[in-house]
Short mmCIF file of C-alpha atoms and ligand atoms in Angstrom, two decimals:
data_model
loop_
_atom_site.label_atom_id
_atom_site.label_comp_id
_atom_site.label_asym_id
_atom_site.label_seq_id
_atom_site.Cartn_x
_atom_site.Cartn_y
_atom_site.Cartn_z
CA MET A 1 -1.10 -23.24 -14.23
CA GLN A 2 -3.97 -24.44 -12.10
CA PHE A 3 -4.12 -24.34 -8.33
CA GLY A 4 -4.45 -28.12 -8.22
CA ASN A 5 -0.79 -28.52 -9.21
CA PHE A 6 0.73 -26.90 -6.13
CA GLY A 7 0.05 -29.82 -3.80
CA LEU A 8 -2.21 -27.71 -1.60
CA ASP A 9 -4.56 -29.22 0.96
CA LYS A 10 -7.96 -30.07 -0.50
CA ARG A 11 -9.75 -27.74 1.88
CA LEU A 12 -7.75 -24.85 0.44
CA LEU A 13 -8.53 -25.98 -3.09
CA ALA A 14 -12.20 -26.10 -2.21
CA THR A 15 -12.09 -22.46 -1.07
CA ILE A 16 -10.32 -21.40 -4.26
CA GLU A 17 -12.92 -23.18 -6.31
CA HIS A 18 -15.62 -21.51 -4.30
CA LEU A 19 -14.02 -18.13 -5.09
CA GLY A 20 -14.29 -19.08 -8.75
CA PHE A 21 -10.56 -18.89 -9.49
CA ASP A 22 -9.29 -21.24 -12.12
CA GLN A 23 -5.75 -20.31 -13.15
CA ALA A 24 -3.11 -19.06 -10.74
CA THR A 25 -1.72 -15.63 -11.66
CA GLU A 26 1.97 -15.34 -12.54
CA ILE A 27 3.05 -14.19 -9.11
CA GLN A 28 1.04 -17.02 -7.56
CA GLN A 29 2.67 -19.54 -9.90
CA GLN A 30 6.11 -18.49 -8.78
CA ALA A 31 5.66 -17.44 -5.19
CA ILE A 32 3.48 -20.30 -3.94
CA PRO A 33 5.96 -23.13 -4.71
CA ALA A 34 8.95 -21.02 -3.56
CA ALA A 35 7.27 -20.17 -0.27
CA MET A 36 6.15 -23.78 0.20
CA ALA A 37 9.77 -24.86 -0.31
CA GLY A 38 10.65 -22.70 2.70
CA HIS A 39 12.46 -19.81 0.99
CA ASP A 40 12.42 -16.27 2.26
CA LEU A 41 10.97 -14.09 -0.51
CA ILE A 42 11.15 -10.57 -1.85
CA ALA A 43 8.23 -10.80 -4.23
CA SER A 44 6.92 -8.10 -6.48
CA SER A 45 4.26 -7.94 -9.18
CA LYS A 46 1.92 -5.27 -10.44
CA THR A 47 -1.09 -4.00 -8.50
CA GLY A 48 -4.15 -6.23 -8.59
CA SER A 49 -2.26 -9.38 -9.62
CA GLY A 50 -3.24 -11.58 -6.68
CA LYS A 51 -0.35 -11.16 -4.24
CA THR A 52 -2.58 -11.74 -1.22
CA LEU A 53 -3.35 -15.35 -2.10
CA ALA A 54 0.27 -15.80 -3.13
CA PHE A 55 1.21 -15.48 0.54
CA LEU A 56 -1.96 -16.71 2.27
CA LEU A 57 -2.06 -20.09 0.53
CA PRO A 58 1.50 -21.18 1.44
CA ALA A 59 0.92 -19.84 4.96
CA MET A 60 -2.19 -21.97 5.37
CA GLN A 61 -0.47 -24.98 3.85
CA ARG A 62 2.45 -24.66 6.25
CA LEU A 63 0.15 -24.70 9.25
CA ILE A 64 -1.80 -27.64 7.97
CA ARG A 65 1.34 -29.62 7.13
CA ASN A 66 3.72 -28.78 10.00
CA ARG A 67 3.44 -29.16 13.73
CA ALA A 68 3.53 -25.97 15.78
CA LEU A 69 6.87 -24.96 17.31
CA ALA A 70 5.23 -23.67 20.46
CA LYS A 71 1.87 -24.34 22.06
CA ARG A 72 0.61 -20.80 22.56
CA ASP A 73 2.48 -18.42 20.26
CA PRO A 74 1.02 -17.24 16.96
CA ARG A 75 2.40 -19.20 14.03
CA VAL A 76 1.85 -16.64 11.26
CA LEU A 77 2.04 -12.85 11.57
CA ILE A 78 0.93 -10.65 8.68
CA LEU A 79 1.68 -6.91 8.84
CA THR A 80 0.30 -4.17 6.58
CA PRO A 81 0.81 -0.38 6.56
CA THR A 82 -2.83 0.62 7.01
CA ARG A 83 -5.76 -0.61 9.02
CA GLU A 84 -8.01 -0.80 5.98
CA LEU A 85 -5.60 -3.10 4.20
CA ALA A 86 -5.15 -5.27 7.30
CA LYS A 87 -8.92 -5.69 7.45
CA GLN A 88 -9.08 -6.71 3.83
CA VAL A 89 -6.26 -9.28 4.14
CA PHE A 90 -7.94 -10.61 7.28
CA GLY A 91 -11.18 -11.03 5.31
CA GLN A 92 -9.42 -13.18 2.69
CA LEU A 93 -7.65 -15.18 5.37
CA ARG A 94 -10.93 -15.91 7.11
CA LEU A 95 -12.27 -17.45 3.91
CA LEU A 96 -9.34 -19.87 3.98
CA THR A 97 -9.39 -20.67 7.69
CA GLY A 98 -13.17 -21.12 7.53
CA ASN A 99 -13.14 -24.86 7.07
CA THR A 100 -10.07 -25.57 9.22
CA GLN A 101 -9.39 -25.51 12.96
CA PHE A 102 -7.13 -22.46 12.71
CA LYS A 103 -8.00 -19.22 14.46
CA ALA A 104 -7.12 -15.80 13.04
CA VAL A 105 -7.31 -12.41 14.76
CA LEU A 106 -7.05 -8.82 13.60
CA LEU A 107 -5.19 -6.22 15.73
CA LEU A 108 -5.53 -2.64 14.55
CA GLY A 109 -4.37 0.65 15.94
CA GLY A 110 -7.26 2.83 17.05
CA GLU A 111 -9.27 -0.07 18.46
CA ASN A 112 -9.69 -1.12 22.07
CA PHE A 113 -6.43 -2.42 23.52
CA ASN A 114 -8.00 -4.45 26.35
CA ASP A 115 -10.34 -6.25 24.00
CA GLN A 116 -7.35 -7.17 21.89
CA GLU A 117 -5.53 -8.51 24.97
CA LYS A 118 -8.45 -10.85 25.58
CA ILE A 119 -8.41 -12.08 22.00
CA LEU A 120 -4.67 -12.69 22.18
CA ALA A 121 -5.12 -14.72 25.35
CA LYS A 122 -7.04 -17.25 23.23
CA ASP A 123 -3.79 -18.16 21.44
CA PRO A 124 -4.69 -17.49 17.80
CA HIS A 125 -2.65 -19.18 15.07
CA PHE A 126 -2.75 -16.19 12.74
CA VAL A 127 -2.35 -12.53 13.67
CA VAL A 128 -3.02 -9.83 11.07
CA ALA A 129 -1.99 -6.39 12.33
CA THR A 130 -0.63 -2.93 11.74
CA PRO A 131 2.94 -2.70 13.05
CA GLY A 132 2.52 0.00 15.72
CA ARG A 133 -0.24 -1.81 17.57
CA LEU A 134 1.50 -5.16 17.30
CA ALA A 135 4.66 -3.70 18.85
CA ASP A 136 2.53 -2.27 21.68
CA HIS A 137 1.23 -5.73 22.51
CA LEU A 138 4.74 -7.15 22.40
CA ASN A 139 5.88 -4.45 24.83
CA HIS A 140 3.02 -5.39 27.14
CA LYS A 141 4.08 -9.03 26.89
CA ASN A 142 0.59 -9.95 25.78
CA PHE A 143 2.07 -12.67 23.64
CA TYR A 144 5.43 -14.01 22.50
CA LEU A 145 6.79 -14.69 19.06
CA HIS A 146 9.22 -17.53 19.85
CA GLY A 147 6.99 -19.95 17.98
CA LEU A 148 6.42 -17.69 14.95
CA GLU A 149 6.97 -19.68 11.77
CA LEU A 150 6.07 -17.14 9.15
CA LEU A 151 6.40 -13.35 9.10
CA ILE A 152 4.68 -11.71 6.13
CA LEU A 153 5.15 -8.04 5.28
CA ASP A 154 2.55 -6.86 2.77
CA GLU A 155 3.42 -3.48 1.20
CA ALA A 156 6.73 -3.68 3.04
CA ASP A 157 8.16 -0.55 1.41
CA ARG A 158 5.24 1.56 2.60
CA MET A 159 5.75 0.44 6.19
CA LEU A 160 9.30 1.71 5.95
CA ASP A 161 8.11 4.99 4.39
CA LEU A 162 5.78 5.47 7.31
CA GLY A 163 8.71 5.13 9.70
CA PHE A 164 7.97 1.64 11.09
CA GLU A 165 11.49 0.33 10.69
CA LYS A 166 12.02 0.27 14.44
CA GLU A 167 8.84 -1.70 15.12
CA LEU A 168 9.58 -4.15 12.32
CA LYS A 169 13.07 -4.78 13.66
CA GLN A 170 11.67 -5.23 17.16
CA ILE A 171 9.19 -7.80 15.86
CA HIS A 172 11.97 -9.51 13.93
CA THR A 173 14.13 -9.72 17.06
CA ALA A 174 11.25 -11.14 19.09
CA ALA A 175 10.83 -13.89 16.50
CA ASP A 176 14.46 -14.47 15.60
CA HIS A 177 15.07 -18.18 15.26
CA ARG A 178 16.31 -20.57 12.61
CA LYS A 179 12.94 -21.93 11.58
CA ARG A 180 11.29 -18.62 10.83
CA GLN A 181 10.47 -17.81 7.26
CA THR A 182 9.90 -14.23 6.05
CA LEU A 183 8.01 -13.03 2.97
CA MET A 184 7.90 -9.47 1.63
CA PHE A 185 5.37 -8.41 -1.00
CA SER A 186 4.69 -5.17 -2.87
CA ALA A 187 4.34 -3.79 -6.39
CA THR A 188 7.35 -1.57 -5.71
CA LEU A 189 10.28 -3.33 -4.06
CA ASP A 190 13.23 -2.53 -6.29
CA HIS A 191 15.23 0.07 -4.44
CA ASP A 192 18.08 0.43 -1.98
CA GLN A 193 16.08 1.12 1.13
CA ILE A 194 14.23 -2.19 0.87
CA ASN A 195 17.39 -4.08 -0.02
CA ASP A 196 19.23 -2.85 3.08
CA PHE A 197 16.27 -3.69 5.26
CA ALA A 198 15.84 -7.14 3.67
CA LEU A 199 19.47 -7.96 4.39
CA ASP A 200 18.73 -7.55 8.09
CA LEU A 201 15.45 -9.41 8.21
CA LEU A 202 15.56 -12.08 5.53
CA ASN A 203 17.65 -15.19 5.24
CA SER A 204 19.16 -15.66 1.73
CA PRO A 205 15.93 -14.40 0.15
CA LYS A 206 14.80 -15.45 -3.28
CA ARG A 207 13.76 -12.49 -5.38
CA ILE A 208 10.67 -12.91 -7.54
CA THR A 209 9.92 -9.99 -9.82
CA ILE A 210 7.11 -10.40 -12.31
CA GLU A 211 7.02 -6.78 -13.46
CA HIS A 212 8.75 -3.81 -11.95
CA GLY A 213 6.46 -1.25 -10.36
CA SER A 214 7.49 1.14 -13.08
CA THR A 215 6.46 -1.21 -15.89
CA GLU A 216 3.41 -0.20 -17.87
CA HIS A 217 0.20 -1.64 -16.45
CA GLN A 218 -1.62 -2.64 -19.63
CA ASP A 219 -5.08 -2.58 -18.08
CA ILE A 220 -4.87 1.00 -16.82
CA ASN A 221 -5.38 3.83 -19.29
CA LYS A 222 -3.39 6.80 -17.97
CA ARG A 223 -4.27 10.36 -18.96
CA PHE A 224 -2.62 13.57 -17.76
CA TYR A 225 -4.06 17.12 -17.93
CA LEU A 226 -2.27 20.39 -17.23
CA ALA A 227 -4.03 22.68 -14.75
CA ASP A 228 -3.51 26.35 -13.88
CA ASN A 229 -4.73 26.42 -10.30
CA LEU A 230 -7.23 25.03 -7.84
CA GLU A 231 -10.27 26.52 -9.59
CA HIS A 232 -9.16 25.11 -12.87
CA LYS A 233 -8.68 21.67 -11.31
CA GLN A 234 -12.15 21.96 -9.82
CA ALA A 235 -13.66 22.80 -13.20
CA MET A 236 -11.87 19.85 -14.80
CA LEU A 237 -13.03 17.56 -12.03
CA ASN A 238 -16.62 18.63 -12.68
CA HIS A 239 -16.07 17.92 -16.34
CA PHE A 240 -14.80 14.40 -15.60
CA LEU A 241 -17.59 13.67 -13.16
CA THR A 242 -20.12 14.67 -15.78
CA ASN A 243 -18.53 13.16 -18.86
CA GLU A 244 -16.74 9.99 -17.81
CA SER A 245 -18.92 6.94 -17.41
CA TYR A 246 -17.66 5.43 -14.21
CA GLN A 247 -18.91 2.72 -11.91
CA GLN A 248 -17.09 3.90 -8.83
CA LEU A 249 -14.33 6.43 -8.65
CA ILE A 250 -11.58 7.34 -6.19
CA ILE A 251 -10.24 10.89 -6.00
CA PHE A 252 -6.82 11.25 -4.37
CA THR A 253 -5.79 14.55 -2.80
CA ALA A 254 -2.51 15.64 -1.25
CA THR A 255 -3.74 16.36 2.26
CA ARG A 256 -6.53 15.61 4.70
CA ALA A 257 -7.67 19.22 4.46
CA ASP A 258 -8.02 18.93 0.69
CA THR A 259 -10.05 15.76 1.09
CA GLU A 260 -12.47 17.57 3.37
CA ARG A 261 -12.68 20.65 1.19
CA LEU A 262 -13.37 18.64 -1.94
CA SER A 263 -15.90 16.48 -0.17
CA ASN A 264 -17.83 19.57 0.96
CA GLU A 265 -17.62 21.05 -2.51
CA LEU A 266 -19.07 17.94 -4.16
CA SER A 267 -21.73 17.55 -1.47
CA GLU A 268 -22.90 21.10 -2.21
CA GLN A 269 -23.32 20.03 -5.81
CA GLY A 270 -25.57 17.23 -4.62
CA LEU A 271 -23.09 14.39 -5.22
CA SER A 272 -22.95 11.72 -2.58
CA THR A 273 -19.36 11.07 -1.61
CA ALA A 274 -17.42 9.16 1.01
CA ALA A 275 -14.36 10.91 2.45
CA LEU A 276 -11.69 8.83 4.17
CA SER A 277 -8.84 10.38 6.07
CA GLY A 278 -6.64 9.69 9.06
CA ASP A 279 -8.47 12.44 10.99
CA LEU A 280 -11.42 10.15 11.57
CA ASN A 281 -11.73 7.63 14.34
CA GLN A 282 -11.56 3.96 13.50
CA SER A 283 -15.27 3.26 13.62
CA GLN A 284 -15.92 6.15 11.23
CA ARG A 285 -13.19 4.81 8.95
CA ASN A 286 -14.74 1.36 9.03
CA GLN A 287 -18.18 2.72 8.26
CA ILE A 288 -16.95 4.73 5.31
CA MET A 289 -15.07 1.83 3.74
CA GLU A 290 -17.99 -0.48 4.29
CA SER A 291 -20.54 1.80 2.68
CA PHE A 292 -18.24 2.61 -0.25
CA SER A 293 -17.44 -1.04 -0.88
CA LYS A 294 -21.15 -1.81 -0.82
CA GLY A 295 -21.61 0.84 -3.52
CA GLN A 296 -23.63 3.23 -1.37
CA GLN A 297 -21.52 6.06 -2.73
CA LYS A 298 -19.99 6.22 -6.17
CA ILE A 299 -17.14 8.53 -5.17
CA LEU A 300 -14.47 8.09 -2.52
CA ILE A 301 -12.22 11.05 -1.74
CA THR A 302 -9.05 10.20 0.13
CA THR A 303 -5.31 10.61 0.57
CA ASP A 304 -2.44 8.15 0.23
CA LEU A 305 -4.01 6.43 3.21
CA ALA A 306 -5.97 4.44 0.63
CA SER A 307 -3.27 4.19 -2.04
CA ARG A 308 -2.07 0.75 -1.01
CA GLY A 309 -3.54 -2.66 -1.50
CA LEU A 310 -7.27 -1.93 -1.31
CA ASP A 311 -9.20 -4.19 -3.65
CA LEU A 312 -12.48 -2.51 -4.55
CA VAL A 313 -13.81 -4.35 -7.56
CA ASN A 314 -16.11 -1.64 -8.94
CA VAL A 315 -13.57 1.16 -9.06
CA SER A 316 -13.35 1.97 -12.76
CA HIS A 317 -11.63 5.36 -12.42
CA VAL A 318 -8.94 6.95 -10.29
CA ILE A 319 -8.50 10.72 -10.37
CA ASN A 320 -5.35 12.31 -8.98
CA PHE A 321 -6.56 15.76 -8.03
CA ASP A 322 -2.99 16.32 -6.83
CA LEU A 323 0.00 14.17 -7.63
CA PRO A 324 1.64 12.21 -4.83
CA LYS A 325 5.06 13.31 -3.62
CA HIS A 326 6.51 9.79 -3.84
CA SER A 327 6.42 8.31 -7.33
CA GLU A 328 5.72 4.81 -6.00
CA GLU A 329 2.45 6.06 -4.57
CA PHE A 330 1.39 7.06 -8.09
CA VAL A 331 1.71 3.42 -9.17
CA HIS A 332 -0.25 2.26 -6.13
CA ARG A 333 -2.97 4.92 -6.40
CA ILE A 334 -3.76 4.16 -10.02
CA GLY A 335 -3.56 0.46 -9.15
CA ARG A 336 -6.85 0.79 -7.26
CA THR A 337 -8.39 0.29 -10.70
CA GLY A 338 -7.57 -2.18 -13.49
CA ARG A 339 -7.45 -5.11 -11.05
CA ALA A 340 -7.58 -8.83 -11.76
CA GLY A 341 -7.78 -8.36 -15.52
CA ASN A 342 -10.35 -5.55 -15.50
CA LYS A 343 -9.77 -2.29 -17.35
CA GLY A 344 -9.46 1.03 -15.58
CA ASP A 345 -8.90 4.74 -16.21
CA ALA A 346 -6.45 6.89 -14.31
CA ILE A 347 -6.71 10.66 -14.74
CA SER A 348 -4.07 12.97 -13.28
CA MET A 349 -4.11 16.75 -13.01
CA VAL A 350 -0.78 18.52 -13.11
CA GLY A 351 -0.61 22.10 -11.85
CA PRO A 352 2.47 24.20 -11.07
CA LYS A 353 2.68 22.69 -7.58
CA ASP A 354 2.58 19.19 -9.02
CA TRP A 355 5.27 19.81 -11.58
CA GLN A 356 8.22 18.39 -9.66
CA SER A 357 6.19 15.31 -8.68
CA PHE A 358 5.20 14.94 -12.31
CA LYS A 359 8.83 14.98 -13.45
CA ASN A 360 9.71 12.43 -10.75
CA ILE A 361 6.86 10.16 -11.88
CA GLU A 362 7.96 10.47 -15.49
CA ALA A 363 11.46 9.41 -14.47
CA PHE A 364 10.16 6.60 -12.29
CA LEU A 365 7.97 5.23 -15.09
CA LYS A 366 10.79 5.75 -17.59
CA GLN A 367 8.31 7.32 -20.00
CA ARG A 368 7.80 10.60 -21.79
CA ILE A 369 4.29 11.53 -20.78
CA SER A 370 2.18 13.73 -23.04
CA PHE A 371 -0.88 15.72 -21.99
CA ASP A 372 -4.49 15.48 -23.02
CA GLN A 373 -6.77 18.52 -23.29
CA ILE A 374 -10.40 19.34 -22.66
CA ASP A 375 -12.02 21.82 -25.06
CA GLY A 376 -12.74 25.04 -23.21
CA LEU A 377 -10.54 24.02 -20.28
CA VAL A 378 -7.10 24.21 -21.83
CA ALA A 379 -4.47 25.35 -19.31
CA LYS A 380 -2.22 28.34 -19.81
CA PHE A 381 0.34 26.52 -17.69
CA LYS A 382 2.68 24.53 -19.90
CA GLY A 383 5.11 23.18 -17.34
CA LEU A 384 8.12 24.65 -15.57
CA LYS A 385 11.59 24.98 -17.00
CA PRO A 386 14.09 22.58 -15.46
CA LYS A 387 15.91 24.14 -12.55
CA LYS A 388 19.66 24.53 -12.70
CA LYS A 389 21.32 21.61 -11.01
CA ALA A 390 21.73 22.33 -7.31
CA VAL A 391 25.32 22.31 -6.14
CA ALA A 392 25.77 19.69 -3.44
CA LYS A 393 25.76 21.26 0.01
CA LYS A 394 28.54 20.66 2.46
CA PRO A 395 27.68 18.07 5.11
CA THR A 396 28.20 20.59 7.90
CA LYS A 397 25.09 22.51 6.87
CA ALA A 398 22.49 20.33 8.52
CA LYS A 399 19.55 21.45 6.45
CA ALA A 400 17.50 18.28 6.52
CA THR A 401 15.10 19.60 9.11
CA LYS A 402 14.53 22.99 7.49
CA PRO A 403 11.35 23.11 5.46
CA ALA A 404 12.75 25.20 2.62
CA ALA A 405 15.69 22.91 2.02
CA VAL A 406 13.57 19.79 2.24
CA LYS A 407 10.99 21.05 -0.19
CA LYS A 408 13.50 21.95 -2.82
CA ALA A 409 15.13 18.54 -2.96
CA PRO A 410 13.29 16.01 -5.10
CA ILE A 411 12.57 12.96 -3.03
CA LYS A 412 14.29 9.99 -4.53
CA ARG A 413 14.73 6.56 -3.06
CA ASN A 414 18.16 6.12 -4.46
CA LYS A 415 20.18 7.64 -1.67
CA LYS A 416 23.19 8.00 -3.88
CA ALA A 417 21.48 9.95 -6.62
CA VAL A 418 20.02 13.26 -5.61
CA PHE A 419 20.52 13.92 -1.94
CA SER A 420 23.19 16.19 -0.72
CA ALA A 421 25.19 14.72 2.12
CA ALA A 422 23.12 16.71 4.61
CA ASP A 423 19.92 15.18 3.31
CA ALA A 424 21.21 11.65 3.20
CA GLY A 425 20.45 10.75 6.78
CA ASP A 426 17.62 8.55 7.88
CA LEU A 427 15.33 8.47 4.88
CA PRO A 428 12.11 7.33 6.57
CA ILE A 429 12.44 10.01 9.22
CA LEU A 430 13.19 12.68 6.69
CA ARG A 431 10.15 11.59 4.75
CA LYS A 432 8.05 11.72 7.88
CA ASN A 433 9.15 15.29 8.43
CA ILE A 434 8.21 16.17 4.93
CA GLY A 435 4.87 14.50 5.44
CA LYS A 436 4.20 16.59 8.49
CA LEU A 437 5.20 19.80 6.78
CA GLN A 438 2.80 19.10 3.99
CA ASP A 439 0.02 17.85 6.25
CA SER A 440 0.00 14.54 4.49
CA ASP A 441 -1.93 11.56 5.72
CA ASP A 442 0.48 8.96 6.98
CA ASP A 443 -1.36 6.24 8.81
CA GLU A 444 -0.42 6.05 12.44
CA ALA A 445 -1.23 2.33 12.35
P1 LIG B 501 -2.47 -7.40 -5.25
O1 LIG B 501 -2.17 -7.67 -3.81
O2 LIG B 501 -1.47 -8.00 -6.20
O3 LIG B 501 -2.71 -5.96 -5.56
P2 LIG B 501 -4.94 -8.82 -4.64
O4 LIG B 501 -4.35 -9.96 -3.90
O5 LIG B 501 -5.62 -7.75 -3.87
O6 LIG B 501 -3.83 -8.15 -5.61
O7 LIG B 501 -5.91 -9.45 -5.74
C1 LIG B 501 -6.59 -8.65 -6.67
C2 LIG B 501 -7.92 -9.31 -7.05
O8 LIG B 501 -7.68 -10.48 -7.82
C3 LIG B 501 -8.72 -9.75 -5.85
O9 LIG B 501 -10.07 -9.40 -6.05
C4 LIG B 501 -8.53 -11.25 -5.83
O10 LIG B 501 -9.59 -11.90 -5.21
C5 LIG B 501 -8.40 -11.57 -7.28
N1 LIG B 501 -7.62 -12.79 -7.58
C6 LIG B 501 -6.59 -13.29 -6.85
N2 LIG B 501 -6.10 -14.40 -7.43
C7 LIG B 501 -6.82 -14.63 -8.54
C8 LIG B 501 -6.79 -15.64 -9.58
N3 LIG B 501 -5.91 -16.62 -9.55
N4 LIG B 501 -7.70 -15.55 -10.57
C9 LIG B 501 -8.59 -14.53 -10.60
N5 LIG B 501 -8.68 -13.54 -9.67
C10 LIG B 501 -7.79 -13.59 -8.65
MG1 LIG B 502 -1.93 -6.51 -2.12
#
């Protein structure tokens, strides 16, 4: 289906033509008319399938077509889990607002609060933000959301993982009126946590699911390699960097410390790399993303900070130096390649410490995964035997905060499935604790 059939304003069609897009993707075909008809949406399709335009186009159309509910309040609010993703969405939005009278602003954590107050005082129509900073501005009464017509949550599940439920509910309450429409988008939205949350925030939502997050992404060639230890992983990485022909490549590590260590290691070998982690200040983060997206480095080393949403067209390979703890993040990490019909390679190393994550990913993808081998670098490690099923603990033993107990339990979204009663408390908070224990890189947004 072509964009011309949606009944979009001709200025929007001109921008799409300028971008060189001809056919709408499947998610765009379904989500654009449904959003234009005023439905709340829980919309999910694979990584790189054009979800951003699927929400930006109906948002623009609504503003062009309808009169504002209030003179000064923002009309559309778009929230994302990380600053880098917010910037990218803002960039796409600016292309669309370019030949209209609508103003859009970007409000990120880590940037100057007073400057943002001044921008808000100019009454923008669109606000793109990370949830923590937006809630700060609401608390300071720097703007009101009574006139908000459209709330869009991109990568909604990740915002919950990062513990932003409170901020999201606060934003919802500040904009709670009959005329508000709410759209949620992600590649992974099919689980209980999101459903419960959606019941609170959305009004009889329509669910659009093109492919489940766990469905095979045909354009991404996945390979898995067993590894004995860190040195072995390092040797395999060197092998891949020498033997794979890549345009640009992203290496994901488990922690910020690993990102730094690996970056130093590769620098010593004379490879020019960019390393992105939540340790850096915002201007450093901006610089790194800018130079990598311009192709000034071929390799980006990062954590799950960059697993979501980033659209870097020249990334041909993703390497998981460590596997992510949450299976969904695997889908998002490898989804940094194979975008918009391009092909990509995703290589994952599986050592003893990754084994539980590997089994979780296998279950999440509903696939038996086999391993590839590199001559001369074959691992002695062949996987761990399945552990005996843990007997469910009594609820009185509040073990959720103890590291040992937390580490043993596989992290599953389905609250009913694996958690003992003691673990089944507030999932986002529990996950945050785990993140801290493992020095992971949750964005503070
Ligand atoms: P997602 O959010 O589903 O991961 P994005 O919205 O980031 O995907 O889009 C992925 C890429 O596809 C972007 O580079 C975007 O510009 C491009 N794209 C979006 N819509 C189309 C389309 N209809 N035809 C071709 N490319 C598209
Ligand atoms: Mg996206």
